[in-house]
């Protein structure tokens, strides 16, 4: 049996009264996946990322969504004021979710319910941006699509509290896979902050294959945070697809700390004037972690704007990939597109492959891109040591500072703090950098 | 407190210090003057432990300890701090981070616990005010984008927070406007007491009008060519260095 067949064997039996559109879509996904199979490194888009660990794996499907409540509360973001939707190995957990106080005009629900009850509303949207031909993983996702989060905002709706989607990964006896979908439909001039948070038990060794689709109508604003803190054995593949109309804004924070093998694709289509997208990215990898970020901005209309800043910190024998494409369509004038990628190598065995690509078919554009890779500034290490700070601490401070530039853009305090602590906390505990972070915050507040 | 004996230092094989002797006692302020390239910054860099300097002969003792055997950070924790002629920029590291980490490192070395956050905040605010530095500087990366004068004030701010036993200040007066000079001098003077010593490297009498030295040394070609009291600085100001060079050659 081929690898694709082995994965598709796991497709659950579906009830016959499911809407036919979803059945047809799943079938198309399965057919496509079976035809193309897993990507290999001969494929240009996968040149630096070997997915054999996924392809050769044997993953079941979770059968329940039990997760220790105390552990959940201890690990989650301290966002008591959030609208919360929780999935455990891809299965919806009503117990851990919390959706009481949503304002009028906003709906947040699990995909399984939306398929049942609101087929008409989501049928046209699900899979519209993430076609089965985007990658073998979107095809695979489509074949399995039955759960995830559907977020809909009626025109003019502003959701003040963040919408917090948690995807937990358990240490199962047998590794499992999940194919959650995120569907965000933001009506004209609506506004919300959405968080996707991946974490779980330290021993978890599962495969998560998530697809996020974001449709922004005129003037809609979405802040999207992806905080990936999966276990160091988890395999994680994600794609985020964004469709933007006039004057809409999408701010992405793609923060990756966990996972053994991680691939993120980000695609934003700026389809009408005034659309603006910002990509902020940070990853911190150690050991033999592998993180691959592929980003694409399509400037399909004049007067559209993009700004991208991705940073990577790599230690030990970790491997990072950054591939950032900016595409300006013929005669899409008055474009501004900026891209920056900086990487910090803490070990000489760590490796980064970085490739910015600008493809421009218009003349009235302001574009810039830059990529730097370096080590810590030894003069700065010396400067800190002359003040009595030991060498390891000096390096930790400089590393935190490197991450700090992206983190300063993070508007959600709990996330900024979490990531700073994660970066600092990976370094030996006695440095107590977390305490330093706190002091800086306290001084700011006075 | 500081005893430098027959110090010979080479940089990339080239002799820079050639048998330098210097003794600084607690409670004293010493000024080191001398022509460009004489080795003044080299002396302070070697004491602070900068890479790239080879000590081929001689010794440096600080409170009886062999400085050359100590790590860079140990020297600082023992109370030996250098204010740089060209302060180092530390990308992205906020001033407040540096100050707290440095202060706690020194406290830990003395067997004291970490400074409580409110106490620390009070301290840095007070000291910033003394240096006439806006508190916003605390949130900025160390010396990044600071003007020349701001960098120098920031060096003194670090001294005021860390309270070294021996502060070595290399051309702390260069690049300062007249008012900043006074602020910096006041800061340095506030460090003076019977248990501490200060070593000033300067080219100008101006600074010494504000910070009165007990001893003045002229460093020429890698050695102390002449020492005297504060009147020597005035004499140098009017006569230049040539006569010292000739006298020492004779
Ligand atoms: N890395 C180096 N490589 C080669 N020569 C060096 C190096 N560092 C210092 N020197 C030389 O050592 C000598 C002493 O330099 P130093 O900076 O100590 O002088 P200084 O007395 O502080 O001068 P100034 O008054 O101009 O600051 C100079 O001739 C300088 O060029
Ligand atoms: Mg000098």
XYZ file of C-alpha atoms and ligand atoms in Angstrom:
728
model
C 0.000 0.000 0.000
C 1.280 3.466 -0.874
C 1.768 6.125 1.777
C -1.234 8.178 0.604
C -3.412 5.091 0.630
C -2.280 4.256 4.124
C -3.355 7.719 5.297
C -6.654 7.625 3.418
C -7.448 4.230 4.916
C -8.068 6.109 8.129
C -10.963 8.081 6.682
C -13.912 7.551 8.994
C -17.242 6.307 7.746
C -19.610 9.247 7.233
C -23.292 9.315 7.951
C -25.436 9.335 4.875
C -27.408 12.422 5.860
C -24.409 14.726 5.690
C -24.743 17.487 3.090
C -23.593 16.357 -0.306
C -21.318 19.351 -0.889
C -19.001 18.351 1.945
C -18.934 14.725 0.800
C -18.028 15.829 -2.721
C -15.292 18.103 -1.459
C -13.769 15.418 0.707
C -13.780 13.065 -2.210
C -11.993 15.588 -4.386
C -9.394 16.042 -1.638
C -8.814 12.328 -1.290
C -8.543 11.831 -5.038
C -6.053 14.655 -5.363
C -3.970 13.442 -2.439
C -3.865 9.918 -3.729
C -2.782 11.187 -7.141
C 0.030 13.514 -5.992
C 1.209 11.841 -2.789
C 3.503 13.501 -0.277
C 5.903 16.125 -1.595
C 9.566 15.264 -1.898
C 12.641 17.449 -1.862
C 12.706 17.371 -5.636
C 9.673 19.612 -5.426
C 10.902 23.258 -5.477
C 8.474 24.262 -2.727
C 9.817 21.501 -0.472
C 13.461 21.712 -1.371
C 14.679 22.124 2.209
C 11.991 20.232 4.076
C 11.897 16.487 4.150
C 8.447 15.216 5.159
C 9.330 11.530 5.301
C 8.825 11.536 9.053
C 5.189 12.262 8.290
C 4.836 10.113 5.184
C 6.393 7.086 6.852
C 4.406 7.523 10.049
C 1.311 5.641 11.021
C -1.267 7.898 12.597
C -4.680 7.031 13.909
C -7.552 9.393 14.641
C -8.424 10.479 18.154
C -11.638 9.002 19.451
C -12.332 11.336 22.357
C -11.423 14.809 23.579
C -10.531 14.149 27.234
C -7.863 16.368 28.670
C -6.987 17.039 32.266
C -8.726 20.266 33.213
C -6.114 21.367 35.734
C -3.292 20.781 33.306
C -5.217 22.642 30.611
C -5.758 25.643 32.859
C -2.180 25.667 33.932
C -0.783 25.641 30.393
C -3.174 27.881 28.537
C -2.730 31.584 27.993
C -3.961 33.600 30.943
C -6.745 35.109 28.884
C -9.688 34.883 31.219
C -11.588 37.283 29.110
C -11.468 35.368 25.853
C -14.012 33.519 23.752
C -12.527 30.071 23.796
C -12.838 27.082 21.514
C -10.793 24.017 22.419
C -9.853 20.948 20.393
C -7.970 17.931 21.638
C -6.117 16.015 18.939
C -8.565 17.577 16.519
C -11.732 16.725 18.444
C -13.943 19.427 19.857
C -14.059 19.719 23.633
C -17.260 21.388 24.793
C -16.088 21.150 28.425
C -12.960 23.169 27.914
C -14.590 25.699 25.592
C -16.161 28.907 26.797
C -18.387 30.843 24.440
C -20.913 32.620 26.600
C -20.505 36.285 26.081
C -20.108 36.753 22.343
C -21.498 40.036 21.113
C -24.393 40.154 18.660
C -23.251 39.645 15.119
C -20.401 37.344 16.058
C -20.524 33.588 15.873
C -17.812 31.158 16.924
C -18.562 27.474 16.596
C -17.010 24.116 15.835
C -16.989 23.192 12.157
C -18.900 19.957 12.832
C -21.861 22.010 14.028
C -21.568 24.543 11.203
C -21.594 21.775 8.587
C -24.794 20.420 10.099
C -26.597 23.646 10.724
C -25.195 26.360 8.506
C -24.166 24.480 5.402
C -25.362 27.252 3.151
C -23.341 29.919 4.894
C -20.054 28.082 4.941
C -20.396 25.730 1.991
C -19.218 28.330 -0.464
C -16.337 29.456 1.720
C -14.731 26.309 3.043
C -11.899 25.396 0.703
C -12.387 28.392 -1.541
C -8.947 29.803 -0.693
C -7.171 26.607 0.214
C -7.751 24.553 -2.891
C -6.847 20.896 -3.005
C -4.157 21.780 -5.521
C -2.375 24.234 -3.214
C -0.324 21.459 -1.678
C -0.664 17.744 -0.964
C -1.369 18.712 2.644
C -4.361 20.873 1.791
C -5.666 17.981 -0.287
C -5.171 15.641 2.661
C -6.848 18.159 4.950
C -9.805 18.437 2.623
C -10.206 14.662 2.514
C -10.576 14.599 6.297
C -12.285 17.962 6.861
C -14.901 17.597 9.566
C -13.769 19.642 12.549
C -12.263 22.982 13.381
C -13.324 26.507 14.201
C -15.703 28.670 12.231
C -15.672 32.345 13.104
C -18.147 34.654 11.458
C -18.493 38.370 11.989
C -21.489 40.261 10.632
C -20.735 43.628 9.040
C -19.760 46.249 11.588
C -19.238 43.761 14.421
C -16.290 44.416 16.662
C -15.303 41.619 19.023
C -13.275 43.180 21.757
C -12.057 40.114 23.601
C -9.746 37.817 21.705
C -11.155 34.684 20.113
C -8.893 31.991 21.477
C -8.709 28.694 19.611
C -6.693 26.042 21.398
C -5.402 22.929 19.662
C -4.072 20.439 22.181
C -1.882 17.485 21.422
C -1.895 14.525 23.813
C 0.740 11.917 24.574
C -1.234 9.003 23.121
C -0.227 5.350 23.124
C -0.494 5.442 19.377
C 0.332 8.705 17.550
C -2.661 10.393 16.013
C -3.218 12.863 13.230
C -5.655 15.731 13.080
C -6.725 17.923 10.193
C -8.435 20.907 11.784
C -9.823 23.724 9.690
C -10.047 27.352 10.664
C -12.528 29.442 8.755
C -12.723 33.151 9.505
C -15.300 35.210 7.643
C -15.070 38.863 8.552
C -17.882 41.057 7.240
C -17.413 44.663 6.159
C -15.783 46.831 8.833
C -15.779 44.055 11.384
C -12.881 43.637 13.723
C -11.444 40.833 15.856
C -8.333 39.244 17.252
C -7.998 35.513 16.671
C -5.430 33.312 18.369
C -4.506 29.815 17.282
C -2.567 28.185 20.064
C -0.866 24.799 19.668
C 0.543 23.006 22.653
C 0.072 19.870 24.654
C 1.785 17.166 26.610
C 5.559 17.055 26.446
C 5.584 13.432 25.270
C 3.048 13.974 22.482
C 4.197 12.759 19.072
C 1.274 13.534 16.810
C 0.796 14.966 13.346
C -1.243 18.145 13.031
C -2.208 19.339 9.577
C -4.160 22.551 9.882
C -5.641 24.793 7.217
C -6.775 28.326 8.002
C -8.848 30.429 5.635
C -9.521 34.091 6.273
C -11.959 36.109 4.178
C -11.884 39.825 4.806
C -14.614 42.006 3.420
C -14.244 45.779 2.964
C -12.533 47.512 5.843
C -12.412 44.401 8.034
C -9.481 44.131 10.421
C -8.186 40.830 11.771
C -5.211 40.397 14.053
C -4.198 36.786 13.737
C -1.830 35.151 16.192
C -0.459 31.727 15.698
C 1.444 30.556 18.746
C 2.926 27.156 18.091
C 4.366 25.511 21.205
C 3.851 21.894 20.241
C 5.906 19.176 21.885
C 9.387 18.555 20.538
C 8.152 15.337 18.911
C 5.095 16.771 17.216
C 4.897 17.140 13.454
C 3.108 20.268 12.360
C 2.039 21.408 8.913
C -0.075 24.506 8.459
C -1.243 26.818 5.756
C -2.942 30.153 6.222
C -4.789 31.659 3.281
C -6.083 35.206 3.320
C -8.348 36.953 0.860
C -8.556 40.715 1.257
C -10.899 43.219 -0.296
C -10.850 46.990 -0.180
C -9.249 48.694 2.834
C -9.076 45.501 4.856
C -6.178 44.791 7.178
C -4.631 41.520 8.179
C -1.927 41.429 10.823
C -0.298 38.070 11.215
C 1.934 36.918 14.031
C 3.465 33.573 13.285
C 5.302 32.493 16.422
C 6.899 29.081 16.435
C 8.700 27.610 19.388
C 7.822 23.929 19.332
C 7.573 20.954 17.033
C 10.086 18.516 15.585
C 9.140 19.273 12.004
C 7.176 22.409 11.237
C 6.038 23.859 7.960
C 3.973 27.039 7.685
C 2.616 28.484 4.466
C 1.139 31.958 4.499
C -0.625 33.374 1.477
C -2.385 36.715 1.334
C -4.208 37.960 -1.736
C -4.610 41.720 -1.746
C -7.411 42.042 -4.235
C -8.596 45.623 -3.933
C -7.203 49.059 -3.221
C -6.260 49.916 0.311
C -5.799 46.323 1.426
C -2.917 45.954 3.808
C -1.177 42.971 5.296
C 1.553 42.633 7.901
C 3.484 39.451 8.506
C 5.417 39.202 11.739
C 7.276 35.993 12.336
C 9.528 34.597 14.995
C 10.878 31.155 15.540
C 13.249 29.733 18.112
C 14.541 26.228 17.503
C 17.000 23.971 19.256
C 18.184 20.389 19.169
C 17.229 18.993 15.795
C 14.050 21.004 15.330
C 13.167 22.008 11.789
C 10.982 25.005 10.967
C 10.102 26.086 7.447
C 8.182 29.298 6.803
C 6.967 29.971 3.287
C 5.223 33.300 2.862
C 3.592 34.848 -0.160
C 1.922 38.195 -0.683
C 0.053 38.732 -3.923
C -0.445 42.398 -4.740
C -3.270 41.903 -7.199
C -4.575 45.462 -7.084
C -3.063 48.946 -7.057
C -2.511 50.818 -3.802
C -2.039 47.731 -1.665
C 0.534 47.432 1.086
C 2.530 44.713 2.734
C 5.141 44.683 5.412
C 6.937 41.579 6.539
C 9.442 41.003 9.302
C 10.576 37.465 10.063
C 13.191 36.498 12.577
C 14.696 33.166 13.449
C 16.895 32.034 16.309
C 18.616 28.709 15.806
C 20.688 26.721 18.232
C 22.363 23.299 18.250
C 21.703 21.474 14.992
C 18.356 23.099 14.304
C 17.396 23.934 10.745
C 15.329 26.879 9.574
C 13.918 27.840 6.204
C 12.549 31.192 5.163
C 11.107 31.655 1.718
C 9.326 34.969 1.278
C 7.700 35.852 -2.014
C 6.190 39.154 -2.967
C 4.332 39.270 -6.235
C 3.114 42.480 -7.862
C 0.644 41.924 -10.659
C 0.958 43.664 -14.005
C 0.077 47.350 -13.686
C -0.800 47.136 -10.010
C 0.706 50.580 -9.353
C 1.473 52.472 -6.181
C 2.340 49.379 -4.255
C 4.398 49.355 -1.132
C 5.962 46.071 -0.138
C 8.657 45.671 2.460
C 10.245 42.490 3.607
C 12.925 41.742 6.128
C 14.348 38.470 7.357
C 16.997 38.216 10.040
C 18.392 35.089 11.582
C 20.571 34.490 14.556
C 22.718 31.389 14.676
C 23.697 30.472 18.213
C 25.648 27.426 17.139
C 27.827 26.827 14.109
C 26.000 23.598 13.382
C 22.627 25.319 13.081
C 21.541 26.061 9.561
C 19.223 28.493 7.827
C 18.149 28.601 4.207
C 16.683 31.933 3.324
C 15.348 33.114 0.019
C 13.495 36.366 -0.551
C 11.834 36.642 -3.952
C 10.335 39.745 -5.469
C 8.432 39.418 -8.703
C 7.242 42.791 -9.932
C 5.283 43.623 -13.053
C 4.583 47.284 -12.374
C 6.807 50.354 -12.325
C 5.355 52.625 -9.661
C 6.211 50.499 -6.643
C 8.160 50.896 -3.442
C 9.688 47.589 -2.555
C 12.553 46.549 -0.391
C 13.824 43.351 1.025
C 16.744 42.326 3.109
C 18.015 39.142 4.635
C 20.733 38.886 7.240
C 22.126 35.955 9.110
C 24.631 36.358 11.854
C 25.956 35.371 15.184
C 25.749 37.335 18.388
C 27.746 40.538 18.412
C 30.908 39.607 20.341
C 31.720 43.222 21.118
C 28.316 43.493 22.793
C 28.967 40.271 24.734
C 32.207 41.860 25.953
C 30.432 45.105 26.817
C 27.950 43.240 29.016
C 30.690 41.211 30.678
C 32.574 44.364 31.625
C 29.525 45.209 33.722
C 29.758 41.964 35.654
C 27.253 39.932 33.632
C 28.554 36.433 32.975
C 29.033 35.268 29.460
C 26.063 32.892 29.265
C 23.749 35.544 30.666
C 25.153 38.108 28.243
C 24.347 35.780 25.360
C 20.869 35.162 26.741
C 20.186 38.882 27.001
C 21.315 39.506 23.449
C 19.199 36.614 22.194
C 16.145 37.942 23.957
C 16.871 41.358 22.508
C 16.973 39.910 19.010
C 13.515 38.396 19.476
C 12.351 41.575 21.166
C 12.111 43.514 17.939
C 9.318 41.304 16.624
C 7.760 40.943 20.039
C 7.402 44.689 20.423
C 4.799 44.551 17.653
C 2.696 42.063 19.594
C -0.280 43.884 21.025
C -1.451 41.079 23.279
C 0.595 41.317 26.411
C 0.085 37.700 27.505
C 1.472 36.464 24.217
C 4.477 38.780 24.216
C 5.265 37.741 27.753
C 4.755 34.051 26.998
C 7.118 34.123 24.048
C 9.760 36.205 25.814
C 9.643 33.815 28.699
C 9.796 30.836 26.382
C 12.849 32.244 24.631
C 14.456 33.217 27.924
C 13.300 30.045 29.639
C 14.954 27.791 27.128
C 18.160 29.222 28.446
C 19.217 27.974 31.872
C 16.766 28.965 34.531
C 19.155 30.579 36.920
C 19.459 33.585 34.619
C 16.005 34.542 35.696
C 15.424 36.550 32.578
C 11.726 36.367 33.186
C 12.295 38.542 36.207
C 14.135 41.043 34.036
C 11.255 41.122 31.616
C 8.967 41.843 34.515
C 11.135 44.678 35.756
C 11.213 46.320 32.361
C 7.446 46.077 32.215
C 7.064 47.480 35.710
C 9.256 50.465 34.901
C 7.188 51.104 31.806
C 3.991 51.122 33.814
C 5.172 53.551 36.514
C 43.877 49.298 45.970
C 45.351 49.051 42.469
C 48.947 48.157 41.943
C 50.363 47.960 38.448
C 53.964 46.834 38.306
C 56.347 46.832 35.366
C 53.491 46.182 32.950
C 54.484 45.234 29.420
C 51.719 44.759 26.887
C 51.854 43.996 23.197
C 49.087 44.247 20.638
C 49.529 42.029 17.624
C 53.170 41.691 18.481
C 53.705 45.431 18.789
C 54.842 46.653 22.222
C 52.474 49.333 23.540
C 53.053 49.390 27.300
C 56.687 49.143 28.198
C 57.179 48.814 31.919
C 54.362 50.817 33.424
C 54.077 51.320 37.187
C 51.062 52.811 38.880
C 49.698 52.651 42.408
C 46.258 53.969 43.301
C 45.110 53.986 46.936
C 41.575 53.982 48.275
C 40.137 57.475 48.531
C 42.304 58.874 45.723
C 41.562 60.344 42.328
C 44.276 59.895 39.747
C 44.420 61.546 36.338
C 46.375 60.068 33.460
C 47.286 62.384 30.651
C 49.580 61.995 27.694
C 49.838 62.254 23.937
C 47.602 60.355 21.529
C 48.670 56.791 21.065
C 50.727 56.711 24.267
C 48.827 53.691 25.605
C 46.261 55.205 27.990
C 43.277 53.288 26.621
C 45.425 50.191 26.358
C 46.139 50.379 30.081
C 42.474 50.594 31.019
C 41.504 47.911 28.488
C 44.060 45.497 29.909
C 42.824 46.144 33.428
C 39.236 45.513 32.242
C 40.268 42.328 30.439
C 39.663 43.097 26.790
C 40.772 40.431 24.305
C 43.709 40.983 22.021
C 46.217 42.349 24.505
C 49.129 40.225 25.528
C 50.763 40.897 28.872
C 54.373 39.842 28.385
C 55.675 41.011 31.747
C 54.543 42.577 34.980
C 51.473 42.328 37.196
C 48.201 44.006 38.099
C 46.854 43.593 41.612
C 43.447 44.835 42.747
C 42.928 44.658 46.496
C 45.665 42.078 46.539
C 44.038 39.861 43.884
C 45.768 39.030 40.629
C 43.549 40.811 38.088
C 45.086 39.020 35.118
C 43.815 35.715 36.490
C 40.227 36.960 36.753
C 37.480 36.665 34.120
C 36.184 39.916 32.666
C 32.949 39.680 34.635
C 34.767 38.768 37.860
C 36.750 41.975 37.640
C 33.589 44.002 37.331
C 31.936 42.148 40.210
C 34.981 42.754 42.355
C 34.359 46.463 41.806
C 36.609 47.300 38.885
C 34.627 49.152 36.231
C 35.733 50.790 33.013
C 33.908 53.667 31.397
C 34.837 53.432 27.751
C 36.336 56.120 25.548
C 33.982 54.726 22.904
C 31.027 53.213 24.773
C 29.844 49.909 23.330
C 26.441 49.673 21.676
C 24.470 46.655 22.783
C 21.835 45.972 20.150
C 18.337 45.567 21.486
C 19.284 45.104 25.145
C 17.435 47.688 27.142
C 19.390 49.815 29.585
C 17.122 48.618 32.345
C 17.978 44.957 31.584
C 21.686 45.645 31.672
C 21.471 47.588 34.917
C 19.433 44.982 36.718
C 21.439 42.018 35.473
C 24.698 43.756 36.338
C 23.565 44.851 39.762
C 22.257 41.401 40.638
C 25.466 39.792 39.407
C 27.484 42.035 41.728
C 25.118 41.328 44.616
C 25.282 37.589 44.022
C 29.086 37.800 44.066
C 28.836 39.450 47.496
C 26.459 36.749 48.673
C 23.438 39.064 48.628
C 20.058 38.214 47.141
C 18.492 39.897 44.134
C 17.381 43.468 44.563
C 13.600 43.733 44.999
C 11.943 45.297 41.944
C 10.522 48.412 43.694
C 13.852 49.202 45.300
C 15.612 48.761 41.985
C 13.168 50.999 40.171
C 13.569 53.704 42.761
C 17.344 53.486 42.487
C 17.535 53.722 38.702
C 15.054 56.573 38.586
C 17.033 58.513 41.146
C 20.326 57.948 39.394
C 18.882 58.792 35.973
C 17.618 62.045 37.425
C 21.079 62.791 38.816
C 22.513 62.294 35.348
C 19.714 64.433 33.900
C 18.646 61.515 31.736
C 14.999 61.123 30.841
C 13.575 57.812 32.180
C 12.798 56.878 28.571
C 16.505 56.131 28.188
C 16.012 53.171 30.498
C 13.773 51.552 27.903
C 16.164 52.163 25.045
C 18.792 49.718 23.896
C 22.146 50.415 25.511
C 23.853 53.231 23.598
C 21.979 52.433 20.388
C 21.374 55.691 18.592
C 22.595 57.676 21.597
C 24.498 60.881 20.868
C 28.141 60.986 21.908
C 27.320 62.927 25.057
C 24.385 60.676 25.934
C 26.636 57.643 25.715
C 29.082 59.197 28.153
C 26.325 60.056 30.600
C 25.037 56.536 30.291
C 28.452 55.175 31.272
C 28.307 57.276 34.429
C 24.736 56.180 35.101
C 26.007 52.589 35.137
C 28.722 53.610 37.597
C 26.207 55.314 39.859
C 24.003 52.237 39.946
C 26.846 49.743 40.321
C 29.020 51.816 42.701
C 32.429 50.422 41.735
C 35.397 50.503 44.082
C 37.644 51.615 41.281
C 36.095 53.526 38.412
C 38.337 53.934 35.389
C 36.984 56.629 33.117
C 38.606 56.887 29.718
C 38.077 60.343 28.206
C 34.700 60.658 29.834
C 34.846 64.366 28.974
C 35.189 63.993 25.206
C 32.107 64.979 23.276
C 30.389 66.608 26.238
C 28.861 70.062 26.090
C 29.537 72.479 28.936
C 26.446 71.590 30.949
C 26.876 67.868 30.398
C 30.451 68.173 31.603
C 29.147 69.527 34.915
C 26.541 66.787 35.210
C 29.116 64.098 34.511
C 31.619 65.666 36.911
C 28.979 65.815 39.634
C 28.187 62.179 39.007
C 31.841 61.217 39.301
C 32.319 63.340 42.412
C 29.352 61.644 44.054
C 31.271 58.369 43.724
C 34.200 59.754 45.690
C 34.694 58.487 49.191
C 37.395 57.097 51.418
C 36.814 53.512 50.245
C 36.796 54.175 46.550
C 39.233 55.346 43.933
C 38.881 56.930 40.518
C 41.211 56.807 37.562
C 40.558 59.495 34.966
C 42.080 59.481 31.525
C 41.795 62.913 29.981
C 43.438 65.360 27.639
C 42.023 68.463 29.221
C 42.446 70.481 32.371
C 38.772 71.458 32.007
C 37.556 68.188 33.517
C 40.064 68.467 36.344
C 38.614 71.834 37.300
C 35.458 69.948 38.203
C 37.028 66.767 39.524
C 40.099 67.624 41.473
C 42.781 64.916 41.218
C 45.138 63.885 43.990
C 47.743 62.706 41.522
C 48.440 63.465 37.872
C 50.513 61.140 35.682
C 51.876 61.659 32.224
C 51.940 58.528 30.121
C 54.428 58.707 27.277
C 55.354 55.847 24.996
C 54.075 53.109 27.254
C 55.461 54.364 30.568
C 54.598 56.862 33.246
C 57.071 59.582 32.387
C 56.191 61.988 35.169
C 53.869 62.192 38.137
C 52.846 65.103 40.283
C 49.958 66.785 42.013
C 47.172 68.735 40.325
C 49.544 71.555 39.419
C 51.215 69.224 36.898
C 48.019 69.249 34.840
C 48.086 73.041 34.735
C 51.690 72.992 33.685
C 50.923 70.520 30.889
C 48.071 72.702 29.749
C 50.419 75.656 29.226
C 53.616 73.858 28.149
C 52.394 70.783 26.267
C 54.109 67.358 26.456
C 57.433 67.965 24.715
C 59.320 68.930 27.837
C 58.138 65.816 29.655
C 59.200 63.659 26.748
C 62.634 65.317 26.703
C 63.013 65.159 30.463
C 62.197 61.465 30.583
C 64.514 60.706 27.669
C 67.365 62.440 29.463
N 44.264 46.423 17.817
C 45.351 47.190 17.615
N 46.175 46.919 16.575
C 47.280 47.676 16.342
N 47.616 48.703 17.105
C 46.846 49.004 18.156
C 45.675 48.275 18.465
N 45.111 48.799 19.559
C 45.898 49.827 19.931
N 46.937 49.953 19.073
C 47.997 50.970 19.117
O 48.414 51.116 20.447
C 48.799 52.446 20.694
C 48.163 52.938 21.949
O 46.770 53.087 21.769
P 45.799 53.653 22.892
O 44.438 53.567 22.377
O 46.120 52.952 24.155
O 46.295 55.160 22.972
P 45.726 56.337 23.878
O 46.857 56.767 24.735
O 44.495 55.950 24.539
O 45.463 57.432 22.764
P 44.293 58.543 22.647
O 44.721 59.658 23.482
O 44.343 58.903 21.207
O 43.022 57.898 23.064
C 48.420 53.256 19.458
O 49.552 53.476 18.660
C 47.443 52.344 18.753
O 47.458 52.531 17.372
Mg 42.510 56.491 24.364
